[in-house]
mmCIF file of C-alpha atoms in Angstrom:
data_model
loop_
_atom_site.group_PDB
_atom_site.id
_atom_site.type_symbol
_atom_site.label_atom_id
_atom_site.label_comp_id
_atom_site.label_asym_id
_atom_site.label_seq_id
_atom_site.Cartn_x
_atom_site.Cartn_y
_atom_site.Cartn_z
ATOM 1 C CA MET A 28 0.008 -0.003 -0.010
ATOM 2 C CA SER A 29 1.424 3.405 -0.993
ATOM 3 C CA LYS A 30 1.698 6.373 1.389
ATOM 4 C CA TYR A 31 -1.124 8.145 -0.386
ATOM 5 C CA GLU A 32 -3.339 5.058 -0.072
ATOM 6 C CA LYS A 33 -2.583 4.846 3.661
ATOM 7 C CA ASP A 34 -3.318 8.575 4.156
ATOM 8 C CA ILE A 35 -6.556 8.381 2.212
ATOM 9 C CA LEU A 36 -7.747 5.245 4.014
ATOM 10 C CA ASN A 37 -6.893 6.686 7.407
ATOM 11 C CA THR A 38 -8.648 9.991 6.702
ATOM 12 C CA VAL A 39 -11.793 8.423 5.260
ATOM 13 C CA ASN A 40 -12.087 5.783 7.991
ATOM 14 C CA LEU A 41 -11.798 8.379 10.743
ATOM 15 C CA ARG A 42 -14.196 10.884 9.173
ATOM 16 C CA GLY A 43 -16.639 8.342 7.745
ATOM 17 C CA ARG A 44 -17.224 10.360 4.529
ATOM 18 C CA VAL A 45 -14.888 12.743 2.660
ATOM 19 C CA SER A 46 -15.322 14.445 -0.717
ATOM 20 C CA VAL A 47 -12.746 13.922 -3.456
ATOM 21 C CA THR A 48 -12.099 17.675 -3.478
ATOM 22 C CA GLU A 49 -11.439 17.761 0.265
ATOM 23 C CA LEU A 50 -9.061 14.807 0.030
ATOM 24 C CA ALA A 51 -7.197 16.508 -2.778
ATOM 25 C CA GLU A 52 -6.821 19.624 -0.608
ATOM 26 C CA ILE A 53 -5.602 17.610 2.395
ATOM 27 C CA LEU A 54 -3.034 15.684 0.339
ATOM 28 C CA GLN A 55 -2.186 18.712 -1.830
ATOM 29 C CA VAL A 56 -2.721 16.840 -5.084
ATOM 30 C CA SER A 57 -5.220 17.158 -7.905
ATOM 31 C CA ASP A 58 -8.729 15.707 -7.926
ATOM 32 C CA GLN A 59 -7.649 13.525 -10.817
ATOM 33 C CA THR A 60 -4.800 12.063 -8.755
ATOM 34 C CA ILE A 61 -7.224 11.202 -5.943
ATOM 35 C CA ARG A 62 -9.625 9.512 -8.345
ATOM 36 C CA ARG A 63 -6.764 7.486 -9.862
ATOM 37 C CA ILE A 64 -5.484 6.339 -6.467
ATOM 38 C CA VAL A 65 -8.887 5.446 -4.976
ATOM 39 C CA LYS A 66 -10.212 3.562 -8.017
ATOM 40 C CA PRO A 67 -8.548 0.222 -7.062
ATOM 41 C CA MET A 68 -9.344 0.887 -3.405
ATOM 42 C CA VAL A 69 -13.080 1.103 -4.283
ATOM 43 C CA GLU A 70 -12.817 -1.938 -6.542
ATOM 44 C CA ASP A 71 -11.299 -4.125 -3.797
ATOM 45 C CA GLY A 72 -13.750 -2.928 -1.150
ATOM 46 C CA ARG A 73 -11.454 -0.868 1.029
ATOM 47 C CA LEU A 74 -13.555 2.207 0.302
ATOM 48 C CA SER A 75 -16.989 2.952 -1.072
ATOM 49 C CA LYS A 76 -17.794 5.830 -3.428
ATOM 50 C CA VAL A 77 -21.088 7.782 -3.398
ATOM 51 C CA HIS A 78 -21.823 10.941 -5.402
ATOM 52 C CA GLY A 79 -18.301 12.309 -5.540
ATOM 53 C CA ALA A 80 -17.450 11.346 -1.964
ATOM 54 C CA LEU A 81 -15.548 8.459 -0.464
ATOM 55 C CA VAL A 82 -17.235 6.528 2.339
ATOM 56 C CA SER A 83 -15.586 4.283 4.896
ATOM 57 C CA THR A 84 -16.413 0.612 4.819
ATOM 58 C CA GLN A 85 -15.208 0.186 8.399
ATOM 59 C CA ASN A 86 -18.479 0.974 10.124
ATOM 60 C CA VAL A 87 -17.077 0.310 13.617
ATOM 61 C CA LEU A 88 -15.299 3.656 13.453
ATOM 62 C CA ASP A 89 -18.250 5.729 12.377
ATOM 63 C CA PRO A 90 -20.916 5.971 15.084
ATOM 64 C CA PRO A 91 -19.167 7.278 18.220
ATOM 65 C CA PHE A 92 -16.594 9.648 16.788
ATOM 66 C CA MET A 93 -18.416 10.851 13.667
ATOM 67 C CA ALA A 94 -21.652 11.363 15.601
ATOM 68 C CA ARG A 95 -19.785 13.618 18.026
ATOM 69 C CA MET A 96 -18.200 15.489 15.129
ATOM 70 C CA GLU A 97 -21.598 16.259 13.639
ATOM 71 C CA LYS A 98 -23.272 17.243 16.927
ATOM 72 C CA ASN A 99 -23.382 21.031 17.496
ATOM 73 C CA ARG A 100 -21.209 21.519 14.444
ATOM 74 C CA ALA A 101 -21.769 25.296 14.095
ATOM 75 C CA ALA A 102 -20.776 25.917 17.690
ATOM 76 C CA LYS A 103 -17.644 23.785 17.359
ATOM 77 C CA VAL A 104 -16.614 25.578 14.186
ATOM 78 C CA ALA A 105 -17.004 28.960 15.912
ATOM 79 C CA ILE A 106 -14.929 27.733 18.886
ATOM 80 C CA ALA A 107 -12.273 26.395 16.526
ATOM 81 C CA ASN A 108 -12.035 29.730 14.723
ATOM 82 C CA ALA A 109 -11.681 31.561 18.050
ATOM 83 C CA VAL A 110 -8.815 29.263 19.033
ATOM 84 C CA ALA A 111 -7.085 29.540 15.672
ATOM 85 C CA ASP A 112 -7.188 33.337 16.000
ATOM 86 C CA ARG A 113 -5.049 32.970 19.118
ATOM 87 C CA ILE A 114 -2.450 30.561 17.662
ATOM 88 C CA LEU A 115 0.417 32.189 15.759
ATOM 89 C CA ASP A 116 2.361 30.823 12.814
ATOM 90 C CA GLY A 117 5.259 28.740 14.099
ATOM 91 C CA ALA A 118 3.573 27.845 17.373
ATOM 92 C CA ALA A 119 4.095 24.548 19.230
ATOM 93 C CA ILE A 120 0.841 22.940 20.400
ATOM 94 C CA ALA A 121 -0.533 19.745 21.898
ATOM 95 C CA ILE A 122 -4.069 18.690 20.936
ATOM 96 C CA ASP A 123 -6.248 16.043 22.543
ATOM 97 C CA THR A 124 -8.716 13.728 20.859
ATOM 98 C CA GLY A 125 -12.043 15.512 21.417
ATOM 99 C CA SER A 126 -14.441 16.265 18.585
ATOM 100 C CA THR A 127 -14.148 20.026 19.173
ATOM 101 C CA SER A 128 -10.389 19.594 19.055
ATOM 102 C CA GLY A 129 -10.875 17.997 15.650
ATOM 103 C CA TYR A 130 -12.524 21.188 14.409
ATOM 104 C CA VAL A 131 -9.683 23.201 15.935
ATOM 105 C CA ALA A 132 -7.234 21.119 13.875
ATOM 106 C CA GLN A 133 -9.202 21.899 10.722
ATOM 107 C CA ALA A 134 -9.116 25.660 11.524
ATOM 108 C CA LEU A 135 -5.380 25.458 12.183
ATOM 109 C CA ARG A 136 -4.734 24.489 8.569
ATOM 110 C CA ALA A 137 -4.706 28.265 7.996
ATOM 111 C CA ARG A 138 -1.564 28.555 10.131
ATOM 112 C CA LYS A 139 1.982 27.854 8.940
ATOM 113 C CA ASN A 140 4.986 26.022 10.345
ATOM 114 C CA LEU A 141 3.233 24.570 13.390
ATOM 115 C CA THR A 142 4.804 21.960 15.621
ATOM 116 C CA VAL A 143 1.989 19.648 16.731
ATOM 117 C CA VAL A 144 1.883 16.699 19.071
ATOM 118 C CA THR A 145 -1.342 14.741 19.366
ATOM 119 C CA ASN A 146 -2.604 11.298 20.312
ATOM 120 C CA SER A 147 -5.373 11.532 17.681
ATOM 121 C CA ALA A 148 -4.733 9.943 14.300
ATOM 122 C CA TYR A 149 -7.569 12.093 12.898
ATOM 123 C CA ILE A 150 -5.884 15.314 14.001
ATOM 124 C CA ALA A 151 -2.439 14.107 12.983
ATOM 125 C CA ALA A 152 -3.709 13.290 9.468
ATOM 126 C CA ILE A 153 -5.267 16.748 9.068
ATOM 127 C CA LEU A 154 -2.286 18.809 10.203
ATOM 128 C CA ALA A 155 0.498 16.625 8.782
ATOM 129 C CA MET A 156 -0.693 17.506 5.283
ATOM 130 C CA THR A 157 -0.017 21.228 5.712
ATOM 131 C CA ASP A 158 3.314 22.233 4.224
ATOM 132 C CA GLY A 159 5.820 23.370 6.863
ATOM 133 C CA ASN A 160 4.147 21.632 9.810
ATOM 134 C CA ARG A 161 5.988 19.134 12.006
ATOM 135 C CA VAL A 162 3.464 16.651 13.463
ATOM 136 C CA PHE A 163 4.262 14.019 16.088
ATOM 137 C CA MET A 164 1.774 11.206 16.557
ATOM 138 C CA ALA A 165 1.863 10.130 20.202
ATOM 139 C CA GLY A 166 1.231 6.415 20.550
ATOM 140 C CA THR A 167 1.201 3.296 18.458
ATOM 141 C CA GLN A 168 -2.015 1.451 19.346
ATOM 142 C CA LEU A 169 -5.193 3.227 18.272
ATOM 143 C CA ARG A 170 -8.655 2.817 19.750
ATOM 144 C CA ASN A 171 -11.020 1.418 17.127
ATOM 145 C CA HIS A 172 -13.869 3.882 17.750
ATOM 146 C CA ASP A 173 -11.987 7.203 17.466
ATOM 147 C CA GLY A 174 -8.421 6.553 16.306
ATOM 148 C CA ALA A 175 -6.959 7.795 19.589
ATOM 149 C CA ALA A 176 -3.859 6.416 21.345
ATOM 150 C CA PHE A 177 -3.478 6.053 25.082
ATOM 151 C CA ASP A 178 -0.779 3.439 25.304
ATOM 152 C CA ARG A 179 2.532 3.897 27.156
ATOM 153 C CA ALA A 180 4.189 5.171 23.987
ATOM 154 C CA ALA A 181 1.624 7.990 23.782
ATOM 155 C CA PHE A 182 2.399 9.207 27.290
ATOM 156 C CA ASP A 183 6.160 8.882 26.700
ATOM 157 C CA VAL A 184 5.939 11.193 23.683
ATOM 158 C CA ILE A 185 3.866 13.787 25.545
ATOM 159 C CA ALA A 186 6.284 13.687 28.495
ATOM 160 C CA SER A 187 9.213 14.409 26.153
ATOM 161 C CA VAL A 188 7.859 17.597 24.606
ATOM 162 C CA SER A 189 7.458 21.222 25.616
ATOM 163 C CA VAL A 190 4.767 23.280 23.878
ATOM 164 C CA GLU A 191 3.255 26.722 24.229
ATOM 165 C CA THR A 192 -0.411 25.699 24.181
ATOM 166 C CA ALA A 193 -2.430 22.590 24.977
ATOM 167 C CA ILE A 194 -5.855 22.266 23.363
ATOM 168 C CA LEU A 195 -8.052 20.230 25.732
ATOM 169 C CA SER A 196 -11.704 19.187 25.761
ATOM 170 C CA ALA A 197 -14.180 17.741 28.241
ATOM 171 C CA SER A 198 -17.189 15.447 28.247
ATOM 172 C CA GLN A 199 -19.119 17.626 30.694
ATOM 173 C CA VAL A 200 -18.735 20.762 32.835
ATOM 174 C CA HIS A 201 -20.129 20.741 36.361
ATOM 175 C CA PRO A 202 -20.718 24.061 38.166
ATOM 176 C CA SER A 203 -18.797 23.080 41.290
ATOM 177 C CA ARG A 204 -16.581 20.192 40.199
ATOM 178 C CA GLY A 205 -15.344 21.676 36.921
ATOM 179 C CA PHE A 206 -14.333 19.904 33.743
ATOM 180 C CA MET A 207 -14.856 16.161 33.598
ATOM 181 C CA VAL A 208 -14.400 13.069 31.408
ATOM 182 C CA PHE A 209 -15.525 9.450 31.535
ATOM 183 C CA ASP A 210 -12.216 7.587 31.112
ATOM 184 C CA GLN A 211 -9.129 7.564 33.335
ATOM 185 C CA CYS A 212 -6.851 7.514 30.306
ATOM 186 C CA GLU A 213 -8.384 10.750 29.027
ATOM 187 C CA ALA A 214 -7.924 12.462 32.390
ATOM 188 C CA ASP A 215 -4.294 11.276 32.541
ATOM 189 C CA MET A 216 -3.598 12.479 28.986
ATOM 190 C CA ALA A 217 -5.118 15.897 29.730
ATOM 191 C CA ALA A 218 -2.873 16.174 32.803
ATOM 192 C CA ALA A 219 0.200 15.177 30.748
ATOM 193 C CA MET A 220 -0.568 17.700 27.992
ATOM 194 C CA LYS A 221 -1.270 20.457 30.482
ATOM 195 C CA HIS A 222 2.015 19.757 32.229
ATOM 196 C CA ALA A 223 3.876 19.988 28.896
ATOM 197 C CA ALA A 224 2.305 23.330 27.996
ATOM 198 C CA GLU A 225 2.757 26.923 29.095
ATOM 199 C CA ARG A 226 -1.013 27.502 28.887
ATOM 200 C CA SER A 227 -4.144 25.549 28.085
ATOM 201 C CA PHE A 228 -7.269 26.257 26.035
ATOM 202 C CA MET A 229 -10.285 24.287 27.248
ATOM 203 C CA VAL A 230 -12.639 23.985 24.258
ATOM 204 C CA VAL A 231 -16.234 23.037 25.131
ATOM 205 C CA ASP A 232 -19.506 23.848 23.386
ATOM 206 C CA SER A 233 -22.341 25.210 25.517
ATOM 207 C CA THR A 234 -24.223 21.910 25.715
ATOM 208 C CA LYS A 235 -21.456 20.539 27.920
ATOM 209 C CA PHE A 236 -22.387 22.882 30.795
ATOM 210 C CA SER A 237 -24.806 20.749 32.806
ATOM 211 C CA ALA A 238 -25.533 20.442 36.491
ATOM 212 C CA SER A 239 -27.643 17.311 36.007
ATOM 213 C CA GLY A 240 -27.640 14.131 33.970
ATOM 214 C CA SER A 241 -25.112 11.342 33.865
ATOM 215 C CA SER A 242 -21.925 12.875 35.269
ATOM 216 C CA PRO A 243 -18.508 11.691 34.220
ATOM 217 C CA ALA A 244 -16.603 10.574 37.292
ATOM 218 C CA LEU A 245 -13.140 11.900 36.538
ATOM 219 C CA LEU A 246 -11.953 15.474 36.966
ATOM 220 C CA LEU A 247 -9.574 17.214 34.576
ATOM 221 C CA PRO A 248 -6.728 19.388 35.911
ATOM 222 C CA GLU A 249 -7.851 22.742 37.309
ATOM 223 C CA LEU A 250 -7.300 25.650 34.957
ATOM 224 C CA LEU A 251 -4.931 28.515 35.809
ATOM 225 C CA PRO A 252 -5.086 32.304 35.286
ATOM 226 C CA ASP A 253 -3.188 32.122 31.941
ATOM 227 C CA ASP A 254 -5.571 29.474 30.591
ATOM 228 C CA LEU A 255 -8.696 30.080 28.513
ATOM 229 C CA ILE A 256 -12.151 28.499 28.390
ATOM 230 C CA VAL A 257 -13.463 28.848 24.831
ATOM 231 C CA THR A 258 -17.142 28.171 24.272
ATOM 232 C CA ASP A 259 -19.971 29.399 22.030
ATOM 233 C CA ARG A 260 -22.359 30.851 24.620
ATOM 234 C CA ARG A 261 -22.079 32.364 28.056
ATOM 235 C CA PRO A 262 -22.738 29.595 30.647
ATOM 236 C CA PRO A 263 -25.704 29.792 33.031
ATOM 237 C CA PRO A 264 -25.247 31.839 36.233
ATOM 238 C CA GLU A 265 -24.506 28.752 38.379
ATOM 239 C CA PHE A 266 -21.244 28.290 36.463
ATOM 240 C CA ARG A 267 -19.772 31.664 37.424
ATOM 241 C CA GLU A 268 -17.718 30.053 40.188
ATOM 242 C CA LEU A 269 -16.104 27.287 38.205
ATOM 243 C CA PRO A 270 -12.901 25.925 39.843
ATOM 244 C CA GLY A 271 -9.806 27.683 38.605
ATOM 245 C CA GLN A 272 -9.194 31.168 37.321
ATOM 246 C CA ALA A 273 -9.204 30.826 33.563
ATOM 247 C CA GLU A 274 -10.507 33.588 31.321
ATOM 248 C CA LEU A 275 -13.794 32.903 29.516
ATOM 249 C CA VAL A 276 -13.877 33.503 25.744
ATOM 250 C CA ILE A 277 -17.201 33.455 23.863
ATOM 251 C CA ALA A 278 -16.725 32.552 20.220
ATOM 252 C CA ASP A 279 -18.390 34.620 17.512
ATOM 253 C CA MET A 280 -21.135 32.514 15.945
ATOM 254 C CA GLN A 281 -21.685 35.031 13.136
ATOM 255 C CA ARG A 282 -18.352 34.477 11.375
#
């Protein structure tokens, strides 16, 4: 399998569905080149083609991650743009595996010469295709539902780097307990990325601010005065006293 075939298969499997034009932009080749490369991949069943788009045949990857990518899409795009506005060309960043972080990665394609470390194959695939970027994939064993790595190799890579900004996400925000996730590995990775960074951006859409419902059990590291919380809407009054002292940034939904 060629490098282009691997990149195409990885991108399509993690997104579920990608247009030929978008793949050509990501790989920085022509539409004709993409069509030539994917023709045998469609013929042997590795991919499916529908109305100018390529569709993953590995359905196990689609529901959890792609459903999260599509949920509250407009809000996540606005948050991503607000984050990208605060990242300069040449910056060094760590990015976690959240769906909002995936949109941040897409927005960061407008930046140049980034150094990126991530444990998300989806994010690595997006940013590695931008000329001038240096992208380090943390980990070797990927989870089958979101293409994320949490093995020992992933933590070793994060521990070895120093970055300016960590882009973190959460499963839920509680008014008194703060930012939370379901899995211990995700809490540990957030702590490792925060430790490696000078500052952190917590990216969460407004639906994550909830005082009720099924609460994740694990707390993320408390945010500090230099950190930012980037969301699409001002949280309800009960969230005014969130733990930590991070600045709140409301993304512009009209962009």
